[in-house]
PDB file of C-alpha atoms in Angstrom:
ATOM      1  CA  UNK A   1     -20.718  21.204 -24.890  1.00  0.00           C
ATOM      2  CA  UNK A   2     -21.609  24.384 -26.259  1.00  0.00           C
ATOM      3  CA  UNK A   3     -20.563  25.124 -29.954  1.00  0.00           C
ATOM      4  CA  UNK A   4     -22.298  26.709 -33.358  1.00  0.00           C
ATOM      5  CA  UNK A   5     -22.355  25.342 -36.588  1.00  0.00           C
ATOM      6  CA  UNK A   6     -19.270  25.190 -39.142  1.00  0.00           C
ATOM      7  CA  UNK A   7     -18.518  27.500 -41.995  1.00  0.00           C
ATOM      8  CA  UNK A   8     -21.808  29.014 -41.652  1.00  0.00           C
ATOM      9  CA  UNK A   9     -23.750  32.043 -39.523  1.00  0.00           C
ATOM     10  CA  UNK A  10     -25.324  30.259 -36.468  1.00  0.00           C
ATOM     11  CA  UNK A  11     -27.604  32.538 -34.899  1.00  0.00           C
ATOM     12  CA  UNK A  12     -28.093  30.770 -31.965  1.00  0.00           C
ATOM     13  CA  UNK A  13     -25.738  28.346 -29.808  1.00  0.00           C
ATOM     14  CA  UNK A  14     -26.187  24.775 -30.433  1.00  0.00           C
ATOM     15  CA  UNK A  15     -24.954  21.957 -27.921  1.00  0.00           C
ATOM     16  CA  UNK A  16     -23.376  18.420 -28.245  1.00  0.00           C
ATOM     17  CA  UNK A  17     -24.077  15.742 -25.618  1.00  0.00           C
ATOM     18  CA  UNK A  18     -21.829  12.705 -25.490  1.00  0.00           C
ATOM     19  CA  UNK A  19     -21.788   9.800 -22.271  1.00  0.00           C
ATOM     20  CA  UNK A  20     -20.057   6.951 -22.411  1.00  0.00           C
ATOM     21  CA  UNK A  21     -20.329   3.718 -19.866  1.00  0.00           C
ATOM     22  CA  UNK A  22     -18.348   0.617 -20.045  1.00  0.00           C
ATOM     23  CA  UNK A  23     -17.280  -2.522 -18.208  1.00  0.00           C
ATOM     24  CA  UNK A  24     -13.995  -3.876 -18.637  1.00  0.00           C
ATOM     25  CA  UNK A  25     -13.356  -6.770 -16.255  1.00  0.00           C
ATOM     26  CA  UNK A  26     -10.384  -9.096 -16.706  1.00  0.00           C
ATOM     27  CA  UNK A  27      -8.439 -12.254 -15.893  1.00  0.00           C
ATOM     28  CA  UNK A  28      -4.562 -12.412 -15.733  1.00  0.00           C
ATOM     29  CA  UNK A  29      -2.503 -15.112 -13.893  1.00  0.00           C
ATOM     30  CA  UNK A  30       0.055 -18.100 -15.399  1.00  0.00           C
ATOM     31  CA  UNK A  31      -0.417 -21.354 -15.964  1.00  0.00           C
ATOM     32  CA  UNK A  32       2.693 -24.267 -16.436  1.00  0.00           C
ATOM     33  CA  UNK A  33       2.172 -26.300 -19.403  1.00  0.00           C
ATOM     34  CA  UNK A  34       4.930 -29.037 -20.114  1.00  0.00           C
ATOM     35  CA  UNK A  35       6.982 -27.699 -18.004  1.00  0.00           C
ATOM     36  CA  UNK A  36       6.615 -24.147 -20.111  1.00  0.00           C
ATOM     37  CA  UNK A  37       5.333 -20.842 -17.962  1.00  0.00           C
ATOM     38  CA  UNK A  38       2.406 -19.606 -19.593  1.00  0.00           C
ATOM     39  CA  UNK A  39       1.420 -15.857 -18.257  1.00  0.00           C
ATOM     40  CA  UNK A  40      -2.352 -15.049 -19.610  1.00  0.00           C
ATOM     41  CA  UNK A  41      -4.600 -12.085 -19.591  1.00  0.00           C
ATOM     42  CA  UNK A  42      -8.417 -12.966 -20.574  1.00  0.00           C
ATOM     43  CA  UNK A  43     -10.648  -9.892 -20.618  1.00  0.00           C
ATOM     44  CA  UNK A  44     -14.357  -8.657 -21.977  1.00  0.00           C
ATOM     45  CA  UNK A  45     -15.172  -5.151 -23.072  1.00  0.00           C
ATOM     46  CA  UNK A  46     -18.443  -3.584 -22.884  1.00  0.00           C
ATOM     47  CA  UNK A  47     -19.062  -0.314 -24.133  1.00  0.00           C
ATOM     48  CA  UNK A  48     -21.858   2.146 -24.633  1.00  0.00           C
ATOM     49  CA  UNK A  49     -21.767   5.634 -25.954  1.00  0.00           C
ATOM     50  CA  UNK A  50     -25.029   7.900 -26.708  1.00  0.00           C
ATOM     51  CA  UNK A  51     -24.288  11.002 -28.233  1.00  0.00           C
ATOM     52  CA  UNK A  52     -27.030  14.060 -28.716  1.00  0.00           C
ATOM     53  CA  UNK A  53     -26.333  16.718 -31.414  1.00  0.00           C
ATOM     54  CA  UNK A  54     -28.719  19.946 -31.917  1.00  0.00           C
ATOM     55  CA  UNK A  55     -27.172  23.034 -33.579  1.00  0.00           C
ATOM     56  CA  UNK A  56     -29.026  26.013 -35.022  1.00  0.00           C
ATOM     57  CA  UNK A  57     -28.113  27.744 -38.347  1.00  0.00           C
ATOM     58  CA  UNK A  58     -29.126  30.079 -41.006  1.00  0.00           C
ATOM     59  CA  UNK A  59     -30.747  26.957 -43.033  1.00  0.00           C
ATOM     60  CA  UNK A  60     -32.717  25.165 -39.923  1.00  0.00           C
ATOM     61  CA  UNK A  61     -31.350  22.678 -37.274  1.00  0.00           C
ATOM     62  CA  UNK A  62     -28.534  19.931 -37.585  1.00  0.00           C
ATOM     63  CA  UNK A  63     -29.499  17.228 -35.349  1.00  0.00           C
ATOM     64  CA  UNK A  64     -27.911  13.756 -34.722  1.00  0.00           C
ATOM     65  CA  UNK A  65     -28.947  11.065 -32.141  1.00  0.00           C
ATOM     66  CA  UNK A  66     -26.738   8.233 -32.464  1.00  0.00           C
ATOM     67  CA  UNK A  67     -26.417   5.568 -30.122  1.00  0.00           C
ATOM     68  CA  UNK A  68     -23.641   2.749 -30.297  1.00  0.00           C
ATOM     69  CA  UNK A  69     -22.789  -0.822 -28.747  1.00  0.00           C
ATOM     70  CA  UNK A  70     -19.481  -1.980 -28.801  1.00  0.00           C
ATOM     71  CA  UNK A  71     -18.388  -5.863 -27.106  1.00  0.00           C
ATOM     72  CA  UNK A  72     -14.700  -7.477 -27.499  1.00  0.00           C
ATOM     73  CA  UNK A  73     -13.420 -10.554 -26.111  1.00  0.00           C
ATOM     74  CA  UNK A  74      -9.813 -11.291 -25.839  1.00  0.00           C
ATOM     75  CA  UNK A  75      -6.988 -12.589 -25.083  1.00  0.00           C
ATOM     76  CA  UNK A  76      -3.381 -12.977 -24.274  1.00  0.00           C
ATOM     77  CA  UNK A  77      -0.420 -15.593 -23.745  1.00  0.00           C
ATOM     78  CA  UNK A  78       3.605 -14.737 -23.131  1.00  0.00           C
ATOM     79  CA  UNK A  79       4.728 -18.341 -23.234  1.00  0.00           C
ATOM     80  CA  UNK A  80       8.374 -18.618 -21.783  1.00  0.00           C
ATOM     81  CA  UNK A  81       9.790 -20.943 -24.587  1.00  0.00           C
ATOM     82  CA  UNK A  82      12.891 -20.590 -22.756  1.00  0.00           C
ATOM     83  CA  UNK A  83      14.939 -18.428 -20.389  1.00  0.00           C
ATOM     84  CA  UNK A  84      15.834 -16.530 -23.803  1.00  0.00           C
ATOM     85  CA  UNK A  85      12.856 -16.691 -25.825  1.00  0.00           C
ATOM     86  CA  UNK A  86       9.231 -15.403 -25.064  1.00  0.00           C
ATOM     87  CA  UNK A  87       6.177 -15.676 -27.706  1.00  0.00           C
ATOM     88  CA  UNK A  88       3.382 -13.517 -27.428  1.00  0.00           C
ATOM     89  CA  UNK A  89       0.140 -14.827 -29.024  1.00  0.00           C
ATOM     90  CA  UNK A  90      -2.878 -12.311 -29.039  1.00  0.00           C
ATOM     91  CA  UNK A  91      -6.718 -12.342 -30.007  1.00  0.00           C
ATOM     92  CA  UNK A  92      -9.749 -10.507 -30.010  1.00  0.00           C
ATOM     93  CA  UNK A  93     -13.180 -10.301 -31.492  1.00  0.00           C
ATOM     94  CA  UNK A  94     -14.966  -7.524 -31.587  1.00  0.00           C
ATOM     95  CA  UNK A  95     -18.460  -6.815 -32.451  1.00  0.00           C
ATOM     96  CA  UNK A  96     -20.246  -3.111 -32.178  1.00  0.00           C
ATOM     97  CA  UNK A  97     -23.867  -1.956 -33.211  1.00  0.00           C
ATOM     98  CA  UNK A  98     -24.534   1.703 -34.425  1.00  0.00           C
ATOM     99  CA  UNK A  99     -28.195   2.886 -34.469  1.00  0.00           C
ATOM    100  CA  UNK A 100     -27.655   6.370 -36.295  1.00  0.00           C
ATOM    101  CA  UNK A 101     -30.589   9.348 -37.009  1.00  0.00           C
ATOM    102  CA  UNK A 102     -29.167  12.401 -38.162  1.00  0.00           C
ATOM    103  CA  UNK A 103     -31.288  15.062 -39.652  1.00  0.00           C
ATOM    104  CA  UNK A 104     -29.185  15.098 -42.874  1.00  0.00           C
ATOM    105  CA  UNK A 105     -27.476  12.286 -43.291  1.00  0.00           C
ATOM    106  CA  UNK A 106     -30.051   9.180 -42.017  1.00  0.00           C
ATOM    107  CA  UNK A 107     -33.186  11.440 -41.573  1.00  0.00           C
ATOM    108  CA  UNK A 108     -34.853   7.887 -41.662  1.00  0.00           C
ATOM    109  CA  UNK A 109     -32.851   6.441 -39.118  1.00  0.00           C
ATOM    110  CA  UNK A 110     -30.304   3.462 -39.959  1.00  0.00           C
ATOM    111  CA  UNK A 111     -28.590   0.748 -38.453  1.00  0.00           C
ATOM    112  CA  UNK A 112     -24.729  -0.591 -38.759  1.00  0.00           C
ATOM    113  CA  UNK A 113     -23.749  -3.368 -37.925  1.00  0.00           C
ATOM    114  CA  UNK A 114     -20.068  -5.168 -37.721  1.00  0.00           C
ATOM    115  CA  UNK A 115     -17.356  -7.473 -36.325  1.00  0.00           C
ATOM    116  CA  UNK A 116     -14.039  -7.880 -36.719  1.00  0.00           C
ATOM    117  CA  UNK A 117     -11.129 -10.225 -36.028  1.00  0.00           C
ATOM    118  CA  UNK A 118      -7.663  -9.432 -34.994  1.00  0.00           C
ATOM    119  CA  UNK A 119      -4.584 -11.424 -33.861  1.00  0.00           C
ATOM    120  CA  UNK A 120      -0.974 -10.375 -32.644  1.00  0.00           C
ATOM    121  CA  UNK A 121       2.531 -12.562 -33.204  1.00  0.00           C
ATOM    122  CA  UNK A 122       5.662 -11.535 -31.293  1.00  0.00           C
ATOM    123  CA  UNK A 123       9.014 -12.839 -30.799  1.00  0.00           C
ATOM    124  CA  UNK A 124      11.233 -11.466 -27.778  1.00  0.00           C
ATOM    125  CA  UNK A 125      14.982 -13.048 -27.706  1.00  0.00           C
ATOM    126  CA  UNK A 126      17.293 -12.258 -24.887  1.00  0.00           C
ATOM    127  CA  UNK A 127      21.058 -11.950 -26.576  1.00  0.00           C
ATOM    128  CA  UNK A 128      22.577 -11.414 -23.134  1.00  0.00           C
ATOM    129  CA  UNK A 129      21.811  -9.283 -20.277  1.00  0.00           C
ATOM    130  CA  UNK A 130      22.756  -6.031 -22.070  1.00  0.00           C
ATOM    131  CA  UNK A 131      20.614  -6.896 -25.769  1.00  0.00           C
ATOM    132  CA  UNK A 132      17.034  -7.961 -26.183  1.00  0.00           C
ATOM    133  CA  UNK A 133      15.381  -8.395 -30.047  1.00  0.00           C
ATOM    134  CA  UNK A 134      11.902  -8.581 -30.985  1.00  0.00           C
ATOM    135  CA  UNK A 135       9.845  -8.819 -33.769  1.00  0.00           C
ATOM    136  CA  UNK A 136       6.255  -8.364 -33.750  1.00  0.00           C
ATOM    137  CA  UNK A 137       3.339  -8.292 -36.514  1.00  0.00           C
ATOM    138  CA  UNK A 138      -0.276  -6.904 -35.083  1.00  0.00           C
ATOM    139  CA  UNK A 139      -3.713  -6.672 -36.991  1.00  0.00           C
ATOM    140  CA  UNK A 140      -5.370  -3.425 -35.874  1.00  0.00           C
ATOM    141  CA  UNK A 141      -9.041  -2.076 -36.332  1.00  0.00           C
ATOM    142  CA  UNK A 142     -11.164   1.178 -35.272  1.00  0.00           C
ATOM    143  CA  UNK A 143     -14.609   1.302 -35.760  1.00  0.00           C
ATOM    144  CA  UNK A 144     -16.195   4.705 -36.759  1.00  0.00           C
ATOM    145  CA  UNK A 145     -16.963   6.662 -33.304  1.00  0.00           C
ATOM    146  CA  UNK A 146     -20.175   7.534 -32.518  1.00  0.00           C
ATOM    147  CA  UNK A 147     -19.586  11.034 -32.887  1.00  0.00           C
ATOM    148  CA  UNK A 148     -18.408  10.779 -36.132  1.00  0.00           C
ATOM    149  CA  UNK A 149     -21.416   9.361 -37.663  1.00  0.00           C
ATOM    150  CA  UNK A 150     -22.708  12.837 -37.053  1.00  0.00           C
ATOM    151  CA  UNK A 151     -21.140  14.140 -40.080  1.00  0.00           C
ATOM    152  CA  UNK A 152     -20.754  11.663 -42.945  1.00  0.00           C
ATOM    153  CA  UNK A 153     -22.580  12.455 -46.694  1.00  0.00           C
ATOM    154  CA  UNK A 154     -26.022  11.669 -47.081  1.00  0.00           C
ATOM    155  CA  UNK A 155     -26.872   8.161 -47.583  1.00  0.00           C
ATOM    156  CA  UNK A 156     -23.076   7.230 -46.975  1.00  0.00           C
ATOM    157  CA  UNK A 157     -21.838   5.688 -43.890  1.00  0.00           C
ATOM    158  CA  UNK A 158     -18.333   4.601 -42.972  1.00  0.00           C
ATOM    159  CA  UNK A 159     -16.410   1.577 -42.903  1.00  0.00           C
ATOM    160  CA  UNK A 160     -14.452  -0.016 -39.777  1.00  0.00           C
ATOM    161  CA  UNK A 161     -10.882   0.855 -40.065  1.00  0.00           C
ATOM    162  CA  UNK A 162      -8.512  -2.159 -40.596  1.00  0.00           C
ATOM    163  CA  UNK A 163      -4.760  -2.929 -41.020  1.00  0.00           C
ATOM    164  CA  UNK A 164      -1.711  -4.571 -40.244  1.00  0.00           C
ATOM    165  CA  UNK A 165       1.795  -3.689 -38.377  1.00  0.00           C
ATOM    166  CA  UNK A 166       5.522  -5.075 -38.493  1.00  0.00           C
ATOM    167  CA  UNK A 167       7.982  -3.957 -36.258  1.00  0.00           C
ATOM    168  CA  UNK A 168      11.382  -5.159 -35.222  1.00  0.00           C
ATOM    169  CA  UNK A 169      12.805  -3.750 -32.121  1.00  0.00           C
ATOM    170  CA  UNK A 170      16.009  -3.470 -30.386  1.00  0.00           C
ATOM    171  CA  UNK A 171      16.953  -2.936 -26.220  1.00  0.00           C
ATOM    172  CA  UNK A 172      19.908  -2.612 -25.417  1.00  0.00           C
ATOM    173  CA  UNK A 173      21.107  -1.415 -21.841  1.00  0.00           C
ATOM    174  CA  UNK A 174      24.038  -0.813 -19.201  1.00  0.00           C
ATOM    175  CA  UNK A 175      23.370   0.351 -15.791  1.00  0.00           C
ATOM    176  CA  UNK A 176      23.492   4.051 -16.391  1.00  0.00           C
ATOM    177  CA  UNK A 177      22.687   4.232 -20.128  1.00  0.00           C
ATOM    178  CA  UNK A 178      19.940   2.503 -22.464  1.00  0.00           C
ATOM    179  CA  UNK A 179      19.226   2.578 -25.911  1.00  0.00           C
ATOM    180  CA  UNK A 180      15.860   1.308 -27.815  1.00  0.00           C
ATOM    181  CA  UNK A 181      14.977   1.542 -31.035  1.00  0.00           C
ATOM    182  CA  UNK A 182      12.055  -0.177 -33.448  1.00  0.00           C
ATOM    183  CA  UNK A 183      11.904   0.216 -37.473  1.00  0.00           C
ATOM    184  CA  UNK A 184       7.968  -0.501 -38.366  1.00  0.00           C
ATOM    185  CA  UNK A 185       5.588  -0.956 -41.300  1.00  0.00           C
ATOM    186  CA  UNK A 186       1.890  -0.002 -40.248  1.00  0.00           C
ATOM    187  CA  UNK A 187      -0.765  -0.292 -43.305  1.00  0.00           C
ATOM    188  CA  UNK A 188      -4.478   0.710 -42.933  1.00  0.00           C
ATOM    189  CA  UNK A 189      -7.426  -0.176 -45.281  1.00  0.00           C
ATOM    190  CA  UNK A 190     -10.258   2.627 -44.734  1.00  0.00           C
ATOM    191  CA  UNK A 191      -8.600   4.949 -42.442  1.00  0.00           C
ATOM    192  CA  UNK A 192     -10.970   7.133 -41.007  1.00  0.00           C
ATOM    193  CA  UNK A 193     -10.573  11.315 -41.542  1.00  0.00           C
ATOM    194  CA  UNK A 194     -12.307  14.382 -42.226  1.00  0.00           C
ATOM    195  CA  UNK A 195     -12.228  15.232 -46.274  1.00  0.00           C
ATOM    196  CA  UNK A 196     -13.213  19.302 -46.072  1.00  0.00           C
ATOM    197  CA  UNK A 197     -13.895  19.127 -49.535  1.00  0.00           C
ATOM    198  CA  UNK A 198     -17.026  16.874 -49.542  1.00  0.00           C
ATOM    199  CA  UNK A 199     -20.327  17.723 -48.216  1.00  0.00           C
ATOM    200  CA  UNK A 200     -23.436  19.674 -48.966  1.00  0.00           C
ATOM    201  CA  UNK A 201     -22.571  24.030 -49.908  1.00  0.00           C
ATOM    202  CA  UNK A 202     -25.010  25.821 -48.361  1.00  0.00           C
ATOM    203  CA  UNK A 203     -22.904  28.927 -50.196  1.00  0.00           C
ATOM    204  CA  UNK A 204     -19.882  29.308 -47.683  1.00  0.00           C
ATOM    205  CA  UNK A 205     -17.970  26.350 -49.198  1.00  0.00           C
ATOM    206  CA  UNK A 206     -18.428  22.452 -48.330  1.00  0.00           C
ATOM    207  CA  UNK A 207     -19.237  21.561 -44.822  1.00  0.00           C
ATOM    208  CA  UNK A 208     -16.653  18.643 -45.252  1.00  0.00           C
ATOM    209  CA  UNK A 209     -17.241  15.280 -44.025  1.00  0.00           C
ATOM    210  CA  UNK A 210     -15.827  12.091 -42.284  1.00  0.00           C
ATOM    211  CA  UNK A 211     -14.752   9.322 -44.800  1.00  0.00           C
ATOM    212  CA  UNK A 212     -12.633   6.739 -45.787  1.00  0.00           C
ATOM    213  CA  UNK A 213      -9.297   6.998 -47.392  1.00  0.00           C
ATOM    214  CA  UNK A 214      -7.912   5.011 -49.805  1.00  0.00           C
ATOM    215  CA  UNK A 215      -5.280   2.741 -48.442  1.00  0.00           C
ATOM    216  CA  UNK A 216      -2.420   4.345 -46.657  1.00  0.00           C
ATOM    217  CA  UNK A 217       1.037   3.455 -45.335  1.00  0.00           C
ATOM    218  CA  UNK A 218       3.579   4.414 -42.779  1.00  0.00           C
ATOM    219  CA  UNK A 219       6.941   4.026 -42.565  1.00  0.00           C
ATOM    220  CA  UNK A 220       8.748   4.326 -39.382  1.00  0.00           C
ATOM    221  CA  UNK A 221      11.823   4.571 -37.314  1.00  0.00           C
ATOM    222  CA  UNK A 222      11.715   5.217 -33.526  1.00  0.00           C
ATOM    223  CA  UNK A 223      14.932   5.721 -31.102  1.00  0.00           C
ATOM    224  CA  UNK A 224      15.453   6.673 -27.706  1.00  0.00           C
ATOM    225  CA  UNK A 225      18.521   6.990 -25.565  1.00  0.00           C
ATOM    226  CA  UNK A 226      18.329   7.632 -21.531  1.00  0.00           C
ATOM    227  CA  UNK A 227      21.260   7.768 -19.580  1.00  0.00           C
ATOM    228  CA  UNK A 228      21.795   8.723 -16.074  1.00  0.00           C
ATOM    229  CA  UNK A 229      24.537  11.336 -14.781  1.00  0.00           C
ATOM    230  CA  UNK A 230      24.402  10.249 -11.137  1.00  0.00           C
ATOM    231  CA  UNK A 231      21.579   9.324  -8.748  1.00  0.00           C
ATOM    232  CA  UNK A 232      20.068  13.308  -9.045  1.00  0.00           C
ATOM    233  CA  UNK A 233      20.292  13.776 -12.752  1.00  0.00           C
ATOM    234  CA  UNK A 234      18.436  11.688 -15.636  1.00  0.00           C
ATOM    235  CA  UNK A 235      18.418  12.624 -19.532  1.00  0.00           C
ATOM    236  CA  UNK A 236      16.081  11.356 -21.778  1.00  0.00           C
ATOM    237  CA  UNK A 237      16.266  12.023 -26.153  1.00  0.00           C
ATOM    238  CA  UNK A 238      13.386  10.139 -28.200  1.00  0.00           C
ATOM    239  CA  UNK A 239      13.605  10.749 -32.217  1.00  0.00           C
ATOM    240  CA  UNK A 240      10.533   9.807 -34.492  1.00  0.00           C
ATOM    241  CA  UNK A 241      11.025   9.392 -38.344  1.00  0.00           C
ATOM    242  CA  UNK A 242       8.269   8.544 -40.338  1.00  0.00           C
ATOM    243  CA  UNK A 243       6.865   8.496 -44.093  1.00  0.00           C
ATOM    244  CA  UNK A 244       3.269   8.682 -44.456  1.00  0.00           C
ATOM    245  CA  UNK A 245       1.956   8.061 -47.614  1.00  0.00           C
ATOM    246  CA  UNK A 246      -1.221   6.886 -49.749  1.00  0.00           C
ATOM    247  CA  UNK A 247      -0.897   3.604 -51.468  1.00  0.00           C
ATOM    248  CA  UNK A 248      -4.086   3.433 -53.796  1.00  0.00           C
ATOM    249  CA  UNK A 249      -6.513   6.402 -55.072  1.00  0.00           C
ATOM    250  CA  UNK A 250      -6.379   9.712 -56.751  1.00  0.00           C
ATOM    251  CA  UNK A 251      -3.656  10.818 -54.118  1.00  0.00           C
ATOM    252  CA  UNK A 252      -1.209   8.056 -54.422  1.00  0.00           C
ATOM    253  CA  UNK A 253       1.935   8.566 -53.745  1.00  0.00           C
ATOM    254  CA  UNK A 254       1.368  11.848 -52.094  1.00  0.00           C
ATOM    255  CA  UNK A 255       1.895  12.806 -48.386  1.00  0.00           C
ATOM    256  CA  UNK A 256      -0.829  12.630 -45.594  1.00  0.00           C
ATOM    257  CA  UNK A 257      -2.239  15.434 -43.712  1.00  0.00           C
ATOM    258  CA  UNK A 258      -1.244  15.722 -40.126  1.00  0.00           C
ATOM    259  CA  UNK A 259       1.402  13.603 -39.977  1.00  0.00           C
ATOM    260  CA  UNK A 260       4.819  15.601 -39.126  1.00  0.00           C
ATOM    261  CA  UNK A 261       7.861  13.542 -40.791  1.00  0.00           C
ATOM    262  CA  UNK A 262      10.144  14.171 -37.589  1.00  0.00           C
ATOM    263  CA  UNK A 263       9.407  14.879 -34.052  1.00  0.00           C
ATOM    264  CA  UNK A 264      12.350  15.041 -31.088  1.00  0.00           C
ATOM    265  CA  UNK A 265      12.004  15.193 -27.745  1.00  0.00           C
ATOM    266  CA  UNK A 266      14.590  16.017 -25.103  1.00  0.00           C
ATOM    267  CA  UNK A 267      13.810  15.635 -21.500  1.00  0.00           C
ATOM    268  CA  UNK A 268      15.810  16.145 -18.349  1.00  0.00           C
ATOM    269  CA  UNK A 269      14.486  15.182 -14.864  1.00  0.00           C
ATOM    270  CA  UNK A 270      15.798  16.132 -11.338  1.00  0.00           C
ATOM    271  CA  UNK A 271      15.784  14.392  -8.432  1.00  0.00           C
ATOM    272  CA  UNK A 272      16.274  17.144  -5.792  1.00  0.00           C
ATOM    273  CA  UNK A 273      15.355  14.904  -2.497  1.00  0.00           C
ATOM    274  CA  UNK A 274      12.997  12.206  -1.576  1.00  0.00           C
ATOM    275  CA  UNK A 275      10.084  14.692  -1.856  1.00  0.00           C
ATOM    276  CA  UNK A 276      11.139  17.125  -4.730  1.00  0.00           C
ATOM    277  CA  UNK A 277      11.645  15.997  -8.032  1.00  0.00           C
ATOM    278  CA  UNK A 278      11.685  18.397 -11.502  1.00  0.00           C
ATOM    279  CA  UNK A 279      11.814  18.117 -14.812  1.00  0.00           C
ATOM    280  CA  UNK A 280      12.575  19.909 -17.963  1.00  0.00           C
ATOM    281  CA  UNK A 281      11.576  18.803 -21.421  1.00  0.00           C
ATOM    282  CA  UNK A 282      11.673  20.337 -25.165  1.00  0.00           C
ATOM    283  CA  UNK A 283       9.673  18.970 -28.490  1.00  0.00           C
ATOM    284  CA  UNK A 284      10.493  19.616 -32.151  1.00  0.00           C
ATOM    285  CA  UNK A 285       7.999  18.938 -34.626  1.00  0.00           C
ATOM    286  CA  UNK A 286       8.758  18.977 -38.559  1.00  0.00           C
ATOM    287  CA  UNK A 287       6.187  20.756 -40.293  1.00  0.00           C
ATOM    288  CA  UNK A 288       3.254  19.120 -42.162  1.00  0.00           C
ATOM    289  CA  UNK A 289      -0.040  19.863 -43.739  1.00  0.00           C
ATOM    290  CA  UNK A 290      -3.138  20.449 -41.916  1.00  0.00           C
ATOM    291  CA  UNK A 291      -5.349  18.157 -40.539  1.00  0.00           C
ATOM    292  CA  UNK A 292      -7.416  17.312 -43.173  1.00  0.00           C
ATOM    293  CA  UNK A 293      -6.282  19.381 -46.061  1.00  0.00           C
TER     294      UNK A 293
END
């Protein structure tokens, strides 16, 4: 990729390299135990990802060669408690390796290394053949990509992104209209983003920087409603509510960049003939700062 240096003259074009390999093979079948169907899915994750930086500018030559190792094991069971009831239990370890030299940041080189745990819990209950509930709570994590290593403040690095969701959900369907819904909770410790205020000011303003936030919270509401006019004609509304806020820090209680409070989407599709099919479709999004503002 060709591109030149941020809020600054770059007299020359610089260029960004990324490649990325990984193996992802996996297990899935079902097992009977005490009489209970057991579905499973039992997989490994390896991934690679080198990623070459050089970009000229009036004040030398930003460089970065990072190189990061990422491996997960997990794993998956939908036990059939009864014809009503399904659990789904959920685990995985991963583990990743980060060897980092960036002219400015880790002109010496440095290496990060980390592992994390998380687990999933979810409860699915069949009402009748028209309502299904659920209720889930998931652990989550990101760790830092190796791209964005590239532009942290000297002799800071960043943290693995953690946190924790609760959703209940709702289904609820005839044969020519459905409705789904889910109210959720999703907090994150050390959510990664770009602070433009940070950063070394070569006279132009701050270069900005990838950090991590203080702890943040989102509060959510997601429903959708499909319904079918006849066998040519299908309609399709989704509606996303959500309240994004930080929990800790100097910006508690205030609203976080990027995050639009309200999105809607209406979609039609059109089933002309068994080869010919069309659709139509409309998004509304609230506004909402910047990205990073």
């Amino acid at each position: 990729i060709f591109q030149s240096f941020r809020n600054s003259p770059s007299p020359n074009a610089g260029t960004s390299e990324r490649e990325n390999k990984s193996l992802n093979p996996k297990l899935s079948g079902a097992m009977t135990v005490h009489e209970i169907s057991v579905p499973y899915v039992l997989g490994v994750d390896l991934e690679s990802s080198d990623f070459d930086l050089s970009i000229p500018n009036a004040f030398g030559i930003t460089t970065a060669s990072n190189v990061q190792d990422t491996e997960s094991l997990y794993l998956q069971i939908n036990p059939e408690i009864t014809k009503q009831l399904k659990l789904t239990v959920g685990y995985r370890h991963s583990s990743v390796e980060s060897d980092m030299k960036n002219g400015f940041s880790f002109p010496a080189g440095l290496t990060i290394e980390d592992d994390v745990e998380v687990r999933e819990l979810g409860l699915a209950y069949r009402v009748d053949e028209t309502l299904k509930l659920s209720l889930r709570h998931d652990q989550n994590f990101r760790f830092a990509k190796v791209d964005e290593f590239a532009l942290v403040e000297a002799g800071k690095s960043l943290k693995s992104q953690t946190g924790d969701s609760y959703e209940f959900g709702y289904d609820w369907g005839l044969e020519t209209v459905k409705l789904t819904g889910s109210i959720y909770r999703l907090d994150l410790n050390n959510e990664i983003a770009f602070d433009p205020t940070v950063g070394p000011d070569f006279g132009f303003g701050p270069t900005g920087a990838n950090v991590n936030l203080s702890r943040t919270r989102r509060d959510g509401l997601t429903l959708s409603i499909s319904s079918r006019l006849n066998p040519m004609i299908h309609f399709n509304t989704w509606l996303g509510l959500v309240d994004a806020r930080y929990e800790t820090g100097t910006f508690k209680g205030k609203a976080i960049s990027g995050v639009a409070d309200r999105i809607i989407k209406l979609r039609a599709d059109f089933t002309h003939n068994q080869k010919l099919s069309s659709y139509l479709e409309a998004r509304y999004s609230s506004a909402h700062y910047a990205q990073g503002d």
